[in-house]
PDB file of C-alpha atoms and ligand atoms in Angstrom:
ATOM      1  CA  UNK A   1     157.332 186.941  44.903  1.00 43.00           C
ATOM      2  CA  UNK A   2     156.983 188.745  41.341  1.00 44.00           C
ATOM      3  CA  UNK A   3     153.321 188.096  41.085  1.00 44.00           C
ATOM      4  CA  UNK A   4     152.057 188.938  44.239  1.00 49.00           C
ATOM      5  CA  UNK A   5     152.680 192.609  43.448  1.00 49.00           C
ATOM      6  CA  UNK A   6     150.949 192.958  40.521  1.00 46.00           C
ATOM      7  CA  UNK A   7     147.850 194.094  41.194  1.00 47.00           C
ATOM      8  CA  UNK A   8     149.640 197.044  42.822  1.00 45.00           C
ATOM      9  CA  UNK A   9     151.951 198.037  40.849  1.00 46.00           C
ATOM     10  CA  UNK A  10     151.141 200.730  38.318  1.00 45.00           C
ATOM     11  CA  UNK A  11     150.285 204.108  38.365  1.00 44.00           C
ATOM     12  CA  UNK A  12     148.816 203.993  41.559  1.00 62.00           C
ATOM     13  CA  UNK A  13     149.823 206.783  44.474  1.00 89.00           C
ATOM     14  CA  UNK A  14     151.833 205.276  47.039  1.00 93.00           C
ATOM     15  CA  UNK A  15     150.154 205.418  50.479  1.00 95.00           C
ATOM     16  CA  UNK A  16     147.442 203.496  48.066  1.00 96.00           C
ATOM     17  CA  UNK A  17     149.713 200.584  47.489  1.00 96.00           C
ATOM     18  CA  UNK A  18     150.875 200.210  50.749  1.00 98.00           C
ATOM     19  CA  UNK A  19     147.226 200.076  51.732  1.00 98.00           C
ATOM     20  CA  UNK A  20     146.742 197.245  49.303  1.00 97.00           C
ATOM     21  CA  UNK A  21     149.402 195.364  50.850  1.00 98.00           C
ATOM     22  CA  UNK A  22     148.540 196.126  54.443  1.00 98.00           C
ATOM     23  CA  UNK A  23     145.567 194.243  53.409  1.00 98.00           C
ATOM     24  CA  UNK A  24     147.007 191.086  51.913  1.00 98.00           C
ATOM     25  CA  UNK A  25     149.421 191.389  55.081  1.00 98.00           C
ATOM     26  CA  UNK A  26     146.008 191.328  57.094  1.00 98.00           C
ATOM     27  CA  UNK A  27     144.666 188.305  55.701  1.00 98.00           C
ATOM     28  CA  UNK A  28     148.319 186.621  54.751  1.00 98.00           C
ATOM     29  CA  UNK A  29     148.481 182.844  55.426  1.00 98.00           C
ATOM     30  CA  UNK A  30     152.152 182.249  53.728  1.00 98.00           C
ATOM     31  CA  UNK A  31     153.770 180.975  56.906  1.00 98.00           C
ATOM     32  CA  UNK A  32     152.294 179.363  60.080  1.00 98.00           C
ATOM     33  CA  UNK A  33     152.472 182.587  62.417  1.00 98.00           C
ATOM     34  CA  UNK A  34     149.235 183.493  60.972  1.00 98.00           C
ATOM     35  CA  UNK A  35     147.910 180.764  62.884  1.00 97.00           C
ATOM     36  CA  UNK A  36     148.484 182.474  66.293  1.00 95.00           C
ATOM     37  CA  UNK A  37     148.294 186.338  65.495  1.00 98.00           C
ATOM     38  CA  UNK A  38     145.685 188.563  67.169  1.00 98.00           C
ATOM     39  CA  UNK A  39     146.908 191.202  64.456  1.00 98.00           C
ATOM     40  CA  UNK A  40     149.108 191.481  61.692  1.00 98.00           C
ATOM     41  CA  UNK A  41     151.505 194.346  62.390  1.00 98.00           C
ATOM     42  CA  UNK A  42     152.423 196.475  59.150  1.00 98.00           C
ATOM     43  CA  UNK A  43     154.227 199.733  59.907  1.00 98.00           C
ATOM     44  CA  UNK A  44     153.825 203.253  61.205  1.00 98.00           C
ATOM     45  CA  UNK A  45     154.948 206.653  60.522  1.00 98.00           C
ATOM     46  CA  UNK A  46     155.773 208.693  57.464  1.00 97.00           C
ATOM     47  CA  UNK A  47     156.023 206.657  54.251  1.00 97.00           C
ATOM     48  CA  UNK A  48     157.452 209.324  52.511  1.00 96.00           C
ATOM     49  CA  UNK A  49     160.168 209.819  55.284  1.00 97.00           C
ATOM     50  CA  UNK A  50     163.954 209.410  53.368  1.00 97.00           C
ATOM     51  CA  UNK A  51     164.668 206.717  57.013  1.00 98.00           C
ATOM     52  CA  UNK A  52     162.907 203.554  57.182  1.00 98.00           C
ATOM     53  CA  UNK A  53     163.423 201.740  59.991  1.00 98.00           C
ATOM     54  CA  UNK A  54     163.119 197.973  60.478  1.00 99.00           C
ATOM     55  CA  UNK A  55     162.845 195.622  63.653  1.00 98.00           C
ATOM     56  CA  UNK A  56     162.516 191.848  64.199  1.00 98.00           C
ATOM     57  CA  UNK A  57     158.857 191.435  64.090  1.00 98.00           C
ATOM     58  CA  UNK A  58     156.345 192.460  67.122  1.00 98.00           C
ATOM     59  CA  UNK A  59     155.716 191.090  70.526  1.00 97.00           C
ATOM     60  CA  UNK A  60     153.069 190.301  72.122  1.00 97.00           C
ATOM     61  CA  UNK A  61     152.005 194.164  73.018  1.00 97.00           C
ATOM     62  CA  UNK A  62     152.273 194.780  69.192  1.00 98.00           C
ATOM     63  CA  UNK A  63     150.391 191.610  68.244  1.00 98.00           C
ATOM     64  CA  UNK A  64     147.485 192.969  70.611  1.00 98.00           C
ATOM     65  CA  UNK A  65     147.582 196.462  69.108  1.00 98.00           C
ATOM     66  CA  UNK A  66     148.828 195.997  65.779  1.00 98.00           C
ATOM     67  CA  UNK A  67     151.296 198.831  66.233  1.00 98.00           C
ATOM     68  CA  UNK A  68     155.173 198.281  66.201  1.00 98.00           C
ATOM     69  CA  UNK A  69     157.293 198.758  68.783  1.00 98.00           C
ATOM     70  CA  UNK A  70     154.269 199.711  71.609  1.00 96.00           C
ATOM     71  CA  UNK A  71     156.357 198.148  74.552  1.00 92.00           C
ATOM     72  CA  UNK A  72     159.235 198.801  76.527  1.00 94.00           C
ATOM     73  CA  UNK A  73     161.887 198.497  73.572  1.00 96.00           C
ATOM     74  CA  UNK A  74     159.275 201.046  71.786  1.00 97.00           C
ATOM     75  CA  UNK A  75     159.577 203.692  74.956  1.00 98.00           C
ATOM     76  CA  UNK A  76     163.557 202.959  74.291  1.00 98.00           C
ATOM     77  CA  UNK A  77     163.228 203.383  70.324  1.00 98.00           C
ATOM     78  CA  UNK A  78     161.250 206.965  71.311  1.00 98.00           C
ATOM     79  CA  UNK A  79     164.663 207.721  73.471  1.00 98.00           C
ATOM     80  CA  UNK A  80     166.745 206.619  70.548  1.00 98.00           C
ATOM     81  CA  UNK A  81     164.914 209.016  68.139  1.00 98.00           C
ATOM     82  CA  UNK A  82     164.512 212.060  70.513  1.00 98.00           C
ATOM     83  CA  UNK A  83     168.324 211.905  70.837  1.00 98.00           C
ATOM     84  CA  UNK A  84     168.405 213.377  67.409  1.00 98.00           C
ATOM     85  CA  UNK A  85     165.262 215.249  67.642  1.00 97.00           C
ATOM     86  CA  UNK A  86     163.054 212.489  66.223  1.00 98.00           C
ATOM     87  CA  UNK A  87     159.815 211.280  66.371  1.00 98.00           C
ATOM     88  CA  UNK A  88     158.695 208.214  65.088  1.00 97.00           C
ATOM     89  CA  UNK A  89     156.566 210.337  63.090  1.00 98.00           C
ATOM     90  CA  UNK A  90     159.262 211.335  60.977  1.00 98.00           C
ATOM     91  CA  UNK A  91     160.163 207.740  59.690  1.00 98.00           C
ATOM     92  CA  UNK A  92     158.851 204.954  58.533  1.00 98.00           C
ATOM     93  CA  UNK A  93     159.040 201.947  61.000  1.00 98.00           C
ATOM     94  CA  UNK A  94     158.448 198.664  60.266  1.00 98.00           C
ATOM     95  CA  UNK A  95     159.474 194.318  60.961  1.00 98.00           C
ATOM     96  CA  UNK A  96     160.654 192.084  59.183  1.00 98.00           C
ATOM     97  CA  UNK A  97     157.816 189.895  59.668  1.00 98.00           C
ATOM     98  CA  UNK A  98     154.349 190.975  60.429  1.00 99.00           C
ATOM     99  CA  UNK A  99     152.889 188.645  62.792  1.00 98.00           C
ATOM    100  CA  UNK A 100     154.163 187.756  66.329  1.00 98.00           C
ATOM    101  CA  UNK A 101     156.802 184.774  66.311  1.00 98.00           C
ATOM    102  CA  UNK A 102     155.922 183.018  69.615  1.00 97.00           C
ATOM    103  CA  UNK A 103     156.270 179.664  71.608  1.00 96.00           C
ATOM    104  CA  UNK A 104     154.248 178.043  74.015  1.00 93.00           C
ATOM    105  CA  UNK A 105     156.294 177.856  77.952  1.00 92.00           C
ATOM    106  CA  UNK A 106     154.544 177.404  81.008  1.00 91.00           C
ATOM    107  CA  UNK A 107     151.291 177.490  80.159  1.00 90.00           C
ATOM    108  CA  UNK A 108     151.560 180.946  78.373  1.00 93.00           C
ATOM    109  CA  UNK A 109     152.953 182.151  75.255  1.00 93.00           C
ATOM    110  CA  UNK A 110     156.330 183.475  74.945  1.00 95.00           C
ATOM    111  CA  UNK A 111     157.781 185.731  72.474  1.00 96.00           C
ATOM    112  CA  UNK A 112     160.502 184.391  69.973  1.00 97.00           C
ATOM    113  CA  UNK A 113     162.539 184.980  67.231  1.00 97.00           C
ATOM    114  CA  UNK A 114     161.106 184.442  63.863  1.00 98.00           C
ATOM    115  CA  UNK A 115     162.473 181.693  61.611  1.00 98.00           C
ATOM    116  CA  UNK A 116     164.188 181.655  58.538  1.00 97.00           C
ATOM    117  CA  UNK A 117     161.591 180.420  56.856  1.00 98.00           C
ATOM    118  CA  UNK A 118     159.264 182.355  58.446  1.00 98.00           C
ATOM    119  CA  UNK A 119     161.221 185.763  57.136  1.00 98.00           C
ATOM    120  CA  UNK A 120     161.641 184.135  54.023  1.00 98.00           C
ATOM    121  CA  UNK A 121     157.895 183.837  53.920  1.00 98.00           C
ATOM    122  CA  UNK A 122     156.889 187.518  54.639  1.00 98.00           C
ATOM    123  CA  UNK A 123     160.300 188.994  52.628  1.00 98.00           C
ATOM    124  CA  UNK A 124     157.963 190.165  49.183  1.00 98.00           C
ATOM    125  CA  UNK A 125     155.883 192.364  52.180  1.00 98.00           C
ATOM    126  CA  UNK A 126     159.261 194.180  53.438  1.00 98.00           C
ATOM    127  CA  UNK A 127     160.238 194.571  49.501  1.00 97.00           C
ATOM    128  CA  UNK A 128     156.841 195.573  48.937  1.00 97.00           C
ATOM    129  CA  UNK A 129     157.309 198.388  51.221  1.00 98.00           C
ATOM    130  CA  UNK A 130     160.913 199.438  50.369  1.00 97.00           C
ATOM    131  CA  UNK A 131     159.695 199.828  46.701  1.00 96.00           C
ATOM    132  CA  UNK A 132     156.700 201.824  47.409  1.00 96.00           C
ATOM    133  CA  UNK A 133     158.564 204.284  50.440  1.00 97.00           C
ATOM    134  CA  UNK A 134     161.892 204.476  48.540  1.00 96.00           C
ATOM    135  CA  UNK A 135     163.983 204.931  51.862  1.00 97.00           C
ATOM    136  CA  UNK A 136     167.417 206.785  51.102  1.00 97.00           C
ATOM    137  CA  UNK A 137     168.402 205.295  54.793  1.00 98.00           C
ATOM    138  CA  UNK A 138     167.365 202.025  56.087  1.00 98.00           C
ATOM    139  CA  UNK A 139     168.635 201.797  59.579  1.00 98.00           C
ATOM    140  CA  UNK A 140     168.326 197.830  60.454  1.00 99.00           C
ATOM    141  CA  UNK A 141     167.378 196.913  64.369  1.00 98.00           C
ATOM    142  CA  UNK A 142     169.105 194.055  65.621  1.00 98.00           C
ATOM    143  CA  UNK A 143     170.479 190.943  63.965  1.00 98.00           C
ATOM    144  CA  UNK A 144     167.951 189.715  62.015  1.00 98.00           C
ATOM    145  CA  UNK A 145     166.466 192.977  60.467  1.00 98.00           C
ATOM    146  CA  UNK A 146     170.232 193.238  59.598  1.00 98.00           C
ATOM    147  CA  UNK A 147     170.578 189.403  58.106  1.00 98.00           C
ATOM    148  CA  UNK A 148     167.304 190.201  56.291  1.00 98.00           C
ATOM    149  CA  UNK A 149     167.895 193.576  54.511  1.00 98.00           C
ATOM    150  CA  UNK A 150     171.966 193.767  54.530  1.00 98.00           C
ATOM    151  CA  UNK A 151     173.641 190.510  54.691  1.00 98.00           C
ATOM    152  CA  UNK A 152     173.432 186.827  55.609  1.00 97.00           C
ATOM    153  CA  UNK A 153     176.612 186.721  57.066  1.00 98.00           C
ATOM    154  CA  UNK A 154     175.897 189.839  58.985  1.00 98.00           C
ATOM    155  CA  UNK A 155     177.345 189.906  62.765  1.00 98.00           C
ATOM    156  CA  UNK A 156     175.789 192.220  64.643  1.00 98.00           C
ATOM    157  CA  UNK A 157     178.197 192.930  67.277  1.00 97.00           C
ATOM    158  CA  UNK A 158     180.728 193.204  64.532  1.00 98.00           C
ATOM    159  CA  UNK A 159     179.397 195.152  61.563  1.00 98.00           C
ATOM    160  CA  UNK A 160     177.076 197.518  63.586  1.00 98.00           C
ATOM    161  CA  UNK A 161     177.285 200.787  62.406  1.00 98.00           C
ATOM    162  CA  UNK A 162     178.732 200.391  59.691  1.00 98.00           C
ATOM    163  CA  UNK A 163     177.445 201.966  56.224  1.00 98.00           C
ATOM    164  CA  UNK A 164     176.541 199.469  53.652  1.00 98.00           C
ATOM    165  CA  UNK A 165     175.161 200.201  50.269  1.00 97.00           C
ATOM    166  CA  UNK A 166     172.356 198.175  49.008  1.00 96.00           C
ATOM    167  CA  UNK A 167     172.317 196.245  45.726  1.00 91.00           C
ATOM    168  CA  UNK A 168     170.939 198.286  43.268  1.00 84.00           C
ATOM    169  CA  UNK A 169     171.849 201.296  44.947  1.00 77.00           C
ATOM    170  CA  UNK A 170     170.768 204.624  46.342  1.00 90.00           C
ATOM    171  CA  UNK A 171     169.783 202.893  49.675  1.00 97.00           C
ATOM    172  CA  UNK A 172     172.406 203.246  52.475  1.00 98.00           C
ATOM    173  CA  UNK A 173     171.962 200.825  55.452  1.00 98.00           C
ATOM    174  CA  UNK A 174     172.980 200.392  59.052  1.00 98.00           C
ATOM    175  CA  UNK A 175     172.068 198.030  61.162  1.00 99.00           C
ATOM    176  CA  UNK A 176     172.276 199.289  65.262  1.00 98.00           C
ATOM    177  CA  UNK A 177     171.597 197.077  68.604  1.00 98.00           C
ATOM    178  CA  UNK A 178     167.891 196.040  69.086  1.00 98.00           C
ATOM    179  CA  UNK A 179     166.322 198.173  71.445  1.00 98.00           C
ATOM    180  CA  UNK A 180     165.548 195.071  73.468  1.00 97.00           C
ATOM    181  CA  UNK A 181     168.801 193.739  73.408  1.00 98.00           C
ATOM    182  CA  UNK A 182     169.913 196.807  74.977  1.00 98.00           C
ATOM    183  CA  UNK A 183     167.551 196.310  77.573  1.00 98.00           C
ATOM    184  CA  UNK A 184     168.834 192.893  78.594  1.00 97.00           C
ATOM    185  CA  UNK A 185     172.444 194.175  79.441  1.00 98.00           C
ATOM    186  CA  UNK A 186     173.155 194.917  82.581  1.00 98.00           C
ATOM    187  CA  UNK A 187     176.034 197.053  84.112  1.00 98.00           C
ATOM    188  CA  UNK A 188     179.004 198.005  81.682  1.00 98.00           C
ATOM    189  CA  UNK A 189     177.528 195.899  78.946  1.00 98.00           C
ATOM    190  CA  UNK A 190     174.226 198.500  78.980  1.00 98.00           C
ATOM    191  CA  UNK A 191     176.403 201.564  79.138  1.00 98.00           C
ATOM    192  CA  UNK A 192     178.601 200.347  75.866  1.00 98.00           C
ATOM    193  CA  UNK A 193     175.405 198.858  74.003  1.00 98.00           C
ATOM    194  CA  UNK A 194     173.982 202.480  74.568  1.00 98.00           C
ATOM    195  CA  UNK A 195     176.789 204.153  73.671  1.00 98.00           C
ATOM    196  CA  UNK A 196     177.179 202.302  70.381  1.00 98.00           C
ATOM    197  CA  UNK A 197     173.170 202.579  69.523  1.00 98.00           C
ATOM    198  CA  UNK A 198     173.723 206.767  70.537  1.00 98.00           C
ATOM    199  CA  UNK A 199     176.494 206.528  68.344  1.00 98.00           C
ATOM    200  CA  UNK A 200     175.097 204.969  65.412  1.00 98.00           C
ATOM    201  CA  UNK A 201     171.538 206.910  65.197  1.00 98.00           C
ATOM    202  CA  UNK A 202     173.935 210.599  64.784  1.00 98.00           C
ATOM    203  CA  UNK A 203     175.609 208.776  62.117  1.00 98.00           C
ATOM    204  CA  UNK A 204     171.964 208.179  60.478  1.00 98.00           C
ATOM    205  CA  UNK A 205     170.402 211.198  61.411  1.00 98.00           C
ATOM    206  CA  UNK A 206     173.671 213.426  59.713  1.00 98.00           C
ATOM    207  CA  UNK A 207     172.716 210.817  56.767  1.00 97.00           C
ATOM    208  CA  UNK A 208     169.310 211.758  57.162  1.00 97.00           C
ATOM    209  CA  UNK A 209     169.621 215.271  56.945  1.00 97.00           C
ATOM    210  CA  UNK A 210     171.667 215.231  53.972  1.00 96.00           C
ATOM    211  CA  UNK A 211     168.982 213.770  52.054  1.00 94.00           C
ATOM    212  CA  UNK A 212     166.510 216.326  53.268  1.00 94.00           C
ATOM    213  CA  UNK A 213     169.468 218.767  52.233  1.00 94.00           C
ATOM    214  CA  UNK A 214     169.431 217.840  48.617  1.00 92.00           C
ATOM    215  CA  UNK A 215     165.586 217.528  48.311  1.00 86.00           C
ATOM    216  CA  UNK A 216     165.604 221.255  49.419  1.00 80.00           C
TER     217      UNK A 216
HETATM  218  N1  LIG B   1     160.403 194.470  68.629  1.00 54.62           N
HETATM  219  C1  LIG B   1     160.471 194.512  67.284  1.00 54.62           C
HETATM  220  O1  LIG B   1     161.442 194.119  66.690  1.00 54.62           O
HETATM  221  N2  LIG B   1     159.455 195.009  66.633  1.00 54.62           N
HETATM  222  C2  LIG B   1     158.368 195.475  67.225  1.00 54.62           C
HETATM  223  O2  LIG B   1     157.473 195.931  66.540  1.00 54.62           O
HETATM  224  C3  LIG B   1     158.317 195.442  68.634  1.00 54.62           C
HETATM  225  C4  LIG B   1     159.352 194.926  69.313  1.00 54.62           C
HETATM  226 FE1  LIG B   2     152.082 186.321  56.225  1.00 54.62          FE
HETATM  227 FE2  LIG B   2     154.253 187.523  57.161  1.00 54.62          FE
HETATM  228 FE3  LIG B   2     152.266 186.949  58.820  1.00 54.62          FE
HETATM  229 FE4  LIG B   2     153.757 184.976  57.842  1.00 54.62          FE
HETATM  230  S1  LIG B   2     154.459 186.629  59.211  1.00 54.62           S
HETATM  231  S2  LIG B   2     151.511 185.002  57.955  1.00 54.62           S
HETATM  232  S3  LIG B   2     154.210 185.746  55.782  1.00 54.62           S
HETATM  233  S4  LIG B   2     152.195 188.384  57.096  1.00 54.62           S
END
């Protein structure tokens, strides 16, 4: 994990190394989802953007365009950001893993959740990122993202919205509903997982504007 850096490290601008390891991501073989991948998915967005945002990993849309969040939980993740006059423009948006987790069902492929080992495997890419964009905010989507960047132990339905600082420091993080796990609720389930996602982005976009505040 320390060595793989290297060669990017240094006095090098920022959007160059996370060009450098966009590449490595685009011909990464650590774990076996590269076996499947039509592309690697890195990030979009602004990496100089104070809010970094981090999902699961990408579908099967993603996989064929090698954007994030291009489906139907990526239309949602618009309405999320538009609440508080967003774009995904104005952050940086990325997975915890890079390549599409997926398992075979009925003749077709499926999409899944990444494994442990799996996230373990493409962690030093997410670091990677976090050291080179420097997010003030990291706002976690779903579980996993949350498990990944926050805590082990952390239970989603639990310790949403909830402020954490990272080790190290000068990183606040959230972790929110997965857009796509809002979309699987139905009836007075959807209405509370939307109000608590509506809920939680304010809290991150007052966060948000704070920093922007202070950088004057
Ligand atoms: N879901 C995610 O977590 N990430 C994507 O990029 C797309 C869907
Ligand atoms: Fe490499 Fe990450 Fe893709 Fe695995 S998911 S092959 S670690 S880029």
């Amino acid at each position: 994990m320390e060595s793989l850096f290297e060669s990017v490290e240094g006095g090098e601008n920022r959007e160059e190394r996370l060009a450098e390891l966009a590449r490595q991501v685009s011909v990464c073989t650590r774990c076996d989802l590269a076996l499947n991948r039509t592309n690697t998915v890195f990030a979009s967005g602004d990496p100089y953007s104070p809010l970094m945002l981090v999902g699961e990993g990408p579908g099967e849309n993603e996989d064929a365009t090698g954007l994030p969040f291009v489906g139907r939980a990526g239309k949602l993740l618009d309405d999320i950001l538009a609440a508080v006059d967003l774009t995904r423009q104005d952050v940086y948006l990325t997975n915890i893993v890079k390549c599409r987790a997926a398992v075979q069902e009925g003749g077709r492929m499926k999409n899944r959740q990444p494994r442990t080992g799996e996230i373990r495997a493409c962690n030093p890419y997410l670091q990677g990122q976090m050291e080179a964009v420097k997010p003030k905010v990291i706002l976690c989507l779903g579980g996993p993202a949350a498990k990944t960047i926050i805590d082990k132990d952390f239970k989603i339905t639990q310790d949403r919205g909830k402020w954490y600082e990272l080790p190290g420091g000068e990183i606040w993080a959230m972790a929110t509903f997965h857009p796509a796990y809002v979309l699987r609720q139905r009836g007075e389930d959807l209405n509370r997982a939307k109000r608590a996602v509506w809920k939680d982005i304010q809290n991150v976009y007052a966060e948000y504007q704070k920093v922007l505040e202070e950088r004057g």
